[in-house]
Amino acid sequence: MLPNHHYSNWLEIDLTAIANNVRQCLQRTGVAVMAVVKANAYGHGLVPVARAAMGAGASWCGVARIDEALELRQGGVEGPILVLGATPIARMDEAVAAQVSMAVWEADQVDGAQSAAARVGQRARLHLKVDTGMTRLGIEPAGAVDLARRIAETQGIDFEGVFTHFARADETDPHPTEIQESLFREILDGMHASGLRPRLIHAANSAAGLTRPSACFDMVRVGIAMYGLNPSRDCPLPPGFRPALSWKAALTQVRRTPRGRGVSYGHVYITTGEELIGVAPVGYGDGYRRVSGNRVLVGGRVVPVVGRVCMDQIMLQLDAVPEARPGDEVVLIGEQGGQRITVDDLAECWGTFNYEVVCGLSARVTRLYDGGSGLLSE
Ligand SMILES: *Cc1c(COP(=O)(O)O)cnc(C)c1O
């Protein structure tokens, strides 16, 4: 019996696909790769993905929050880590002690990092974040050179990097990204003119890394492409990338149901004849959305989810699979018998995009890792 039969529903994460996708990014861009593993590695599992990415040649890990960085350290990830979001000043000691690099965009943060470095007795590593048009985090371009000088001249601080983030690199029109890139270059020129040369310049996410060689600078910060998912409809992955995640469940019950039976809460589905109805132990508590129109694979065929999605279960209309039995594999994302349901398919059904689908996979779903030598539970 396969190990997956121990679980109601589970994710199979192919770490060889993660490694392959990192190598694709290295080859295509020719620069260093930061593996962006925030939000539990887009649902794929923080530590296993980070280890696989670093093993395949990524040189940095990028996270959103200090807690994610510390979890990586606890998991044995020793390479450079950048917290891309705001590190609370009250927690800068922890970042410095763990040799975690921080993004900053205000003088107060630089002062906080200096104090933390003095208390801990180690250097603080900072990346200046410049807002060139995303209007999220970062210093306005006008103040960037002055803050860069302050970082460079402050005792106890390593001025490791300068970066920005693109708002529209996944669209067909390159113009908005061109504007951001040229603004970023002006700021870099201003720094160079003042003798300021941080080691690492970085700007590109997956979409920019794959489509704009000029925006790659010293490093690309790759999230979605590393997971083998398309940056957007207008910016699909080139050939050579592979999706890393499948989502599966095992049927728990299959039965013939007479005509006129209401199925699940609210009886929004009523059988129109004798129907074969199956139950799969996955629901919105696992991150499966409570919308109509969901489809899954059973016995190599596409079958509809009928009635409302419950917290822990869904009901399937199995007339197309008369041989279905309890224990049979149900595929929510992935391949079965030559059929396939992609993360993009599910995103379309749910009225969202692929990033949100994988980030919404609940912590309670067991992740099984296949690094090429069989499935291993985390
Ligand atoms: C999330 C994030 C990335 C990765 O973006 P993808 O589109 O997933 O490649 C890169 N940089 C920053 C600052 C981010 O927040």
Coordinates of C-alpha atoms and ligand atoms in Angstrom, one line a residue:
M1 CA 0.0 0.0 0.0
L2 CA 1.2 3.5 -0.9
P3 CA 2.1 5.8 2.0
N4 CA -0.4 8.3 0.7
H5 CA -3.3 6.1 1.8
H6 CA -2.4 7.1 5.4
Y7 CA -3.9 10.6 4.7
S8 CA -7.3 11.9 3.8
N9 CA -5.9 14.3 1.3
W10 CA -2.3 15.3 0.7
L11 CA 0.1 17.3 -1.5
E12 CA 2.9 15.7 -3.4
I13 CA 5.8 18.1 -3.9
D14 CA 8.3 17.1 -6.6
L15 CA 11.6 18.6 -5.3
T16 CA 13.3 17.5 -8.5
A17 CA 10.9 19.9 -10.4
I18 CA 11.9 22.8 -8.0
A19 CA 15.6 22.0 -8.7
N20 CA 15.0 21.8 -12.4
N21 CA 13.1 25.2 -12.4
V22 CA 15.9 26.9 -10.4
R23 CA 18.5 25.6 -13.0
Q24 CA 16.2 26.9 -15.8
C25 CA 16.3 30.3 -14.2
L26 CA 20.1 30.2 -13.8
Q27 CA 20.6 29.2 -17.4
R28 CA 18.1 31.7 -18.9
T29 CA 19.1 34.8 -16.9
G30 CA 22.8 34.1 -16.4
V31 CA 22.7 35.8 -12.9
A32 CA 22.3 34.7 -9.3
V33 CA 18.9 33.4 -8.2
M34 CA 17.1 34.3 -5.0
A35 CA 14.6 31.5 -4.2
V36 CA 11.5 33.3 -3.0
V37 CA 10.0 31.0 -0.3
K38 CA 7.6 33.3 1.5
A39 CA 4.2 32.1 2.6
N40 CA 5.4 28.5 3.2
A41 CA 7.1 28.5 -0.2
Y42 CA 3.8 29.4 -1.9
G43 CA 2.2 26.5 0.0
H44 CA 4.8 24.0 -1.1
G45 CA 6.6 23.9 2.3
L46 CA 9.3 26.4 3.4
V47 CA 12.3 24.3 4.5
P48 CA 12.2 21.4 1.9
V49 CA 11.8 23.9 -1.0
A50 CA 14.5 26.2 0.3
R51 CA 16.9 23.3 0.7
A52 CA 16.1 21.9 -2.8
A53 CA 16.5 25.4 -4.4
M54 CA 19.8 26.0 -2.6
G55 CA 21.0 22.6 -3.6
A56 CA 20.2 23.4 -7.3
G57 CA 22.3 26.5 -7.3
A58 CA 20.1 29.3 -5.8
S59 CA 22.3 31.5 -3.8
W60 CA 19.8 33.4 -1.7
C61 CA 16.4 32.7 0.0
G62 CA 13.8 35.5 0.0
V63 CA 11.1 35.6 2.6
A64 CA 8.4 38.2 3.6
R65 CA 8.9 38.1 7.4
I66 CA 11.5 37.6 10.1
D67 CA 9.7 34.5 11.4
E68 CA 10.1 32.8 8.1
A69 CA 13.8 33.6 8.1
L70 CA 14.2 32.1 11.5
E71 CA 12.3 29.0 10.6
L72 CA 14.7 28.5 7.7
R73 CA 17.7 28.9 10.0
Q74 CA 16.1 26.4 12.4
G75 CA 15.6 24.0 9.4
G76 CA 19.3 24.1 8.7
V77 CA 19.4 26.6 5.8
E78 CA 22.7 28.4 6.2
G79 CA 23.0 30.6 3.1
P80 CA 22.0 34.2 2.8
I81 CA 18.4 35.1 3.5
L82 CA 16.7 38.4 2.8
V83 CA 13.5 39.5 4.6
L84 CA 11.8 41.4 1.7
G85 CA 9.1 42.9 4.0
A86 CA 9.4 45.1 7.1
T87 CA 11.3 43.8 10.0
P88 CA 9.9 45.3 13.2
I89 CA 12.7 47.4 14.9
A90 CA 12.0 45.4 18.1
R91 CA 13.0 42.2 16.2
M92 CA 16.2 43.4 14.5
D93 CA 18.4 41.8 17.2
E94 CA 17.0 38.4 16.2
A95 CA 17.7 39.1 12.5
V96 CA 21.3 40.3 13.2
A97 CA 22.0 37.3 15.5
A98 CA 20.7 34.9 12.8
Q99 CA 22.7 36.7 10.1
V100 CA 19.5 37.5 8.2
S101 CA 19.6 40.5 5.8
M102 CA 16.9 43.1 6.1
A103 CA 15.1 45.4 3.7
V104 CA 15.0 49.1 4.8
W105 CA 13.7 52.4 3.4
E106 CA 13.7 54.8 6.4
A107 CA 16.4 56.4 8.5
D108 CA 14.7 55.0 11.7
Q109 CA 15.2 51.4 10.4
V110 CA 18.9 52.1 9.8
D111 CA 19.3 53.5 13.3
G112 CA 17.4 50.4 14.6
A113 CA 19.7 48.1 12.7
Q114 CA 22.8 50.0 14.0
S115 CA 21.6 49.6 17.7
A116 CA 20.8 45.9 17.1
A117 CA 24.2 45.3 15.7
A118 CA 25.8 47.0 18.6
R119 CA 23.8 45.0 21.1
V120 CA 24.3 41.7 19.4
G121 CA 28.0 42.3 18.6
Q122 CA 27.6 41.4 14.9
R123 CA 27.1 43.4 11.7
A124 CA 23.6 44.1 10.4
R125 CA 23.1 43.4 6.7
L126 CA 20.9 45.8 4.8
H127 CA 19.3 46.1 1.4
L128 CA 17.8 49.5 0.5
K129 CA 14.4 49.2 -1.0
V130 CA 13.5 51.9 -3.5
D131 CA 10.0 52.4 -4.8
T132 CA 10.2 53.1 -8.5
G133 CA 6.4 52.7 -9.2
M134 CA 4.9 49.8 -7.3
T135 CA 3.7 52.2 -4.5
R136 CA 4.1 49.5 -1.8
L137 CA 7.2 49.5 0.3
G138 CA 10.3 51.6 -0.4
I139 CA 11.8 55.0 -0.3
E140 CA 10.8 57.6 -2.9
P141 CA 13.5 58.0 -5.5
A142 CA 14.4 61.5 -4.5
G143 CA 15.6 60.4 -1.1
A144 CA 17.3 57.2 -2.1
V145 CA 20.9 58.4 -2.5
D146 CA 20.9 60.2 0.8
L147 CA 19.7 57.1 2.6
A148 CA 22.2 54.9 0.8
R149 CA 24.9 57.2 2.0
R150 CA 23.7 57.0 5.6
I151 CA 23.6 53.2 5.4
A152 CA 27.1 53.1 3.9
E153 CA 28.5 55.4 6.6
T154 CA 26.8 53.8 9.6
Q155 CA 29.0 51.8 11.9
G156 CA 28.2 48.1 12.2
I157 CA 26.2 47.9 9.0
D158 CA 27.0 46.1 5.8
F159 CA 25.4 47.8 2.8
E160 CA 24.7 44.6 0.9
G161 CA 22.2 45.6 -1.7
V162 CA 19.7 47.9 -3.4
F163 CA 16.5 46.7 -4.9
T164 CA 13.2 47.6 -6.4
H165 CA 10.1 45.7 -7.4
F166 CA 8.0 45.8 -10.6
A167 CA 4.3 46.3 -10.6
R168 CA 3.5 45.2 -14.2
A169 CA 6.3 42.9 -15.5
D170 CA 3.8 40.1 -16.2
E171 CA 1.9 42.2 -18.8
T172 CA 2.5 42.3 -22.6
D173 CA 3.1 46.0 -22.6
P174 CA 6.7 46.5 -21.6
H175 CA 6.4 50.3 -21.1
P176 CA 5.4 50.5 -17.4
T177 CA 8.4 48.2 -16.5
E178 CA 10.7 50.3 -18.8
I179 CA 9.8 53.4 -16.8
Q180 CA 10.5 51.7 -13.5
E181 CA 13.8 50.2 -14.8
S182 CA 15.1 53.6 -16.0
L183 CA 14.1 55.3 -12.8
F184 CA 16.0 52.6 -10.9
R185 CA 19.1 53.1 -13.2
E186 CA 19.0 56.8 -12.5
I187 CA 19.1 56.1 -8.8
L188 CA 22.0 53.7 -9.2
D189 CA 23.9 56.2 -11.3
G190 CA 23.3 58.8 -8.5
M191 CA 24.8 56.3 -6.0
H192 CA 27.7 55.5 -8.2
A193 CA 28.4 59.2 -8.6
S194 CA 28.6 59.5 -4.8
G195 CA 31.0 56.5 -4.6
L196 CA 28.2 54.2 -3.3
R197 CA 28.5 50.7 -4.6
P198 CA 26.4 48.1 -2.8
R199 CA 27.3 44.5 -3.7
L200 CA 24.0 43.3 -5.0
I201 CA 21.6 45.1 -7.4
H202 CA 18.3 43.3 -7.9
A203 CA 14.9 44.1 -9.4
A204 CA 13.3 41.3 -11.3
N205 CA 10.6 38.9 -10.1
S206 CA 9.9 35.8 -12.2
A207 CA 8.1 37.7 -15.0
A208 CA 10.8 40.3 -15.4
G209 CA 13.6 37.6 -15.1
L210 CA 12.1 35.6 -17.9
T211 CA 11.3 38.5 -20.3
R212 CA 13.7 41.4 -19.6
P213 CA 17.4 40.6 -19.6
S214 CA 18.2 44.3 -18.9
A215 CA 16.3 44.1 -15.6
C216 CA 18.2 41.1 -14.2
F217 CA 21.2 43.1 -12.8
D218 CA 23.1 40.9 -10.3
M219 CA 20.2 38.6 -9.2
V220 CA 16.6 37.7 -10.0
R221 CA 14.1 37.0 -7.2
V222 CA 12.2 34.0 -8.4
G223 CA 9.0 32.8 -6.9
I224 CA 6.2 31.6 -9.1
A225 CA 8.5 30.3 -11.9
M226 CA 10.4 28.1 -9.4
Y227 CA 7.1 26.4 -8.6
G228 CA 6.6 25.7 -12.3
L229 CA 3.6 28.0 -12.4
N230 CA 2.9 30.8 -15.0
P231 CA 3.6 34.4 -13.9
S232 CA 0.4 35.3 -15.7
R233 CA -1.8 34.5 -18.7
D234 CA 0.2 37.1 -20.7
C235 CA 3.5 35.8 -19.4
P236 CA 3.5 32.0 -19.6
L237 CA 6.5 30.0 -18.6
P238 CA 8.8 28.9 -21.5
P239 CA 9.2 25.2 -22.2
G240 CA 11.5 23.4 -19.7
F241 CA 9.7 24.4 -16.5
R242 CA 7.7 21.7 -14.6
P243 CA 4.9 22.2 -12.0
A244 CA 6.0 20.9 -8.6
L245 CA 2.7 20.3 -6.8
S246 CA -0.1 17.8 -7.0
W247 CA -3.1 17.6 -4.7
K248 CA -4.7 14.3 -4.1
A249 CA -7.3 12.5 -1.9
A250 CA -8.5 9.0 -1.4
L251 CA -12.3 8.2 -1.9
T252 CA -13.9 7.3 1.4
Q253 CA -17.4 6.3 0.3
V254 CA -19.1 5.4 -3.0
R255 CA -22.8 4.6 -3.3
R256 CA -25.8 4.3 -5.6
T257 CA -28.2 7.1 -4.7
P258 CA -31.8 7.1 -5.8
R259 CA -33.4 9.9 -7.8
G260 CA -34.5 13.0 -6.0
R261 CA -31.9 13.0 -3.2
G262 CA -30.5 16.4 -2.1
V263 CA -26.7 16.3 -1.8
S264 CA -24.8 18.2 1.0
Y265 CA -25.7 21.3 2.9
G266 CA -28.6 23.3 1.4
H267 CA -29.5 20.5 -1.1
V268 CA -28.3 22.8 -3.9
Y269 CA -27.8 19.6 -6.0
I270 CA -30.6 17.0 -6.3
T271 CA -30.0 13.7 -8.1
T272 CA -31.9 13.5 -11.4
G273 CA -31.9 9.7 -11.5
E274 CA -30.1 6.9 -9.8
E275 CA -26.6 8.3 -9.5
L276 CA -23.2 7.1 -8.3
I277 CA -22.1 9.6 -5.6
G278 CA -18.6 9.5 -4.0
V279 CA -17.2 11.3 -1.0
A280 CA -13.6 12.6 -0.9
P281 CA -12.1 13.8 2.4
V282 CA -11.1 17.3 1.4
G283 CA -12.9 20.6 1.9
Y284 CA -12.6 24.3 2.5
G285 CA -10.8 23.6 5.7
D286 CA -8.0 22.3 3.5
G287 CA -8.2 25.3 1.2
Y288 CA -10.6 23.9 -1.4
R289 CA -12.9 26.7 -2.3
R290 CA -16.7 26.5 -1.6
V291 CA -17.8 27.5 -5.1
S292 CA -19.8 25.6 -7.7
G293 CA -18.2 24.2 -10.8
N294 CA -15.3 22.4 -9.2
R295 CA -14.0 19.4 -11.1
V296 CA -11.6 16.6 -10.1
L297 CA -10.1 13.5 -11.7
V298 CA -11.2 9.9 -10.7
G299 CA -10.2 6.8 -12.7
G300 CA -8.6 9.0 -15.3
R301 CA -11.8 10.9 -16.0
V302 CA -13.0 14.4 -15.2
V303 CA -15.9 14.3 -12.8
P304 CA -17.9 17.2 -11.2
V305 CA -18.1 18.1 -7.6
V306 CA -21.8 18.2 -6.7
G307 CA -23.5 20.0 -3.8
R308 CA -21.7 22.4 -1.5
V309 CA -18.1 22.0 -0.6
C310 CA -18.0 21.2 3.2
M311 CA -15.2 21.9 5.6
D312 CA -13.7 18.4 5.4
Q313 CA -15.5 16.7 2.4
I314 CA -16.7 17.0 -1.1
M315 CA -19.2 14.9 -3.0
L316 CA -18.5 13.7 -6.5
Q317 CA -20.8 12.6 -9.3
L318 CA -19.2 9.4 -10.4
D319 CA -21.5 8.1 -13.1
A320 CA -18.6 8.4 -15.6
V321 CA -16.5 6.1 -13.4
P322 CA -18.8 3.1 -12.6
E323 CA -15.7 1.1 -11.4
A324 CA -14.9 3.7 -8.6
R325 CA -14.2 2.2 -5.2
P326 CA -13.3 3.6 -1.7
G327 CA -9.6 4.1 -1.6
D328 CA -9.4 5.2 -5.2
E329 CA -7.2 8.3 -5.9
V330 CA -8.9 11.6 -6.5
V331 CA -6.8 14.3 -8.2
L332 CA -7.6 17.9 -7.3
I333 CA -4.5 19.3 -9.0
G334 CA -2.2 17.2 -11.2
E335 CA -2.4 14.3 -13.7
Q336 CA -4.2 11.1 -13.8
G337 CA -4.6 8.7 -16.7
G338 CA -3.5 11.3 -19.2
Q339 CA -5.9 13.9 -17.9
R340 CA -4.7 17.0 -16.0
I341 CA -6.1 19.7 -13.8
T342 CA -3.7 22.7 -13.5
V343 CA -3.4 25.3 -10.7
D344 CA -4.5 27.8 -13.4
D345 CA -7.7 25.7 -14.1
L346 CA -8.6 25.8 -10.4
A347 CA -7.8 29.5 -10.2
E348 CA -10.2 30.2 -13.1
C349 CA -13.0 28.2 -11.4
W350 CA -12.3 30.1 -8.2
G351 CA -12.2 33.5 -9.8
T352 CA -8.7 34.2 -8.7
F353 CA -5.1 33.6 -9.9
N354 CA -2.6 30.7 -9.4
Y355 CA -0.6 32.4 -6.6
E356 CA -3.6 32.6 -4.3
V357 CA -4.6 29.0 -5.0
V358 CA -1.3 27.5 -3.8
C359 CA -0.8 30.0 -0.9
G360 CA -4.3 29.0 0.3
L361 CA -3.5 25.3 0.8
S362 CA -4.0 24.8 4.5
A363 CA -1.3 23.8 6.9
R364 CA -3.3 20.8 7.9
V365 CA -2.8 19.2 4.5
T366 CA 0.2 16.8 4.7
R367 CA 3.0 17.6 2.3
L368 CA 4.8 14.6 0.9
Y369 CA 8.2 15.3 -0.8
D370 CA 9.7 13.4 -3.7
G371 CA 13.3 14.3 -4.2
G372 CA 13.7 11.5 -6.8
S373 CA 14.0 8.6 -4.4
G374 CA 10.4 8.1 -3.4
L375 CA 7.9 10.0 -1.3
L376 CA 8.9 11.3 2.1
S377 CA 6.6 12.9 4.6
E378 CA 8.0 16.2 6.0
Ligands
LIG1 C1 7.0 37.8 -3.9 C2 8.1 38.6 -4.4 C3 8.9 38.2 -5.5 C4 8.6 36.9 -6.3 O1 7.6 37.2 -7.2 P1 7.2 36.1 -8.3 O2 6.2 36.8 -9.2 O3 6.5 35.0 -7.5 O4 8.4 35.7 -9.0 C5 10.0 38.9 -5.8 N1 10.3 40.1 -5.1 C6 9.5 40.6 -4.1 C7 9.9 41.8 -3.4 C8 8.4 39.8 -3.7 O5 7.6 40.3 -2.8

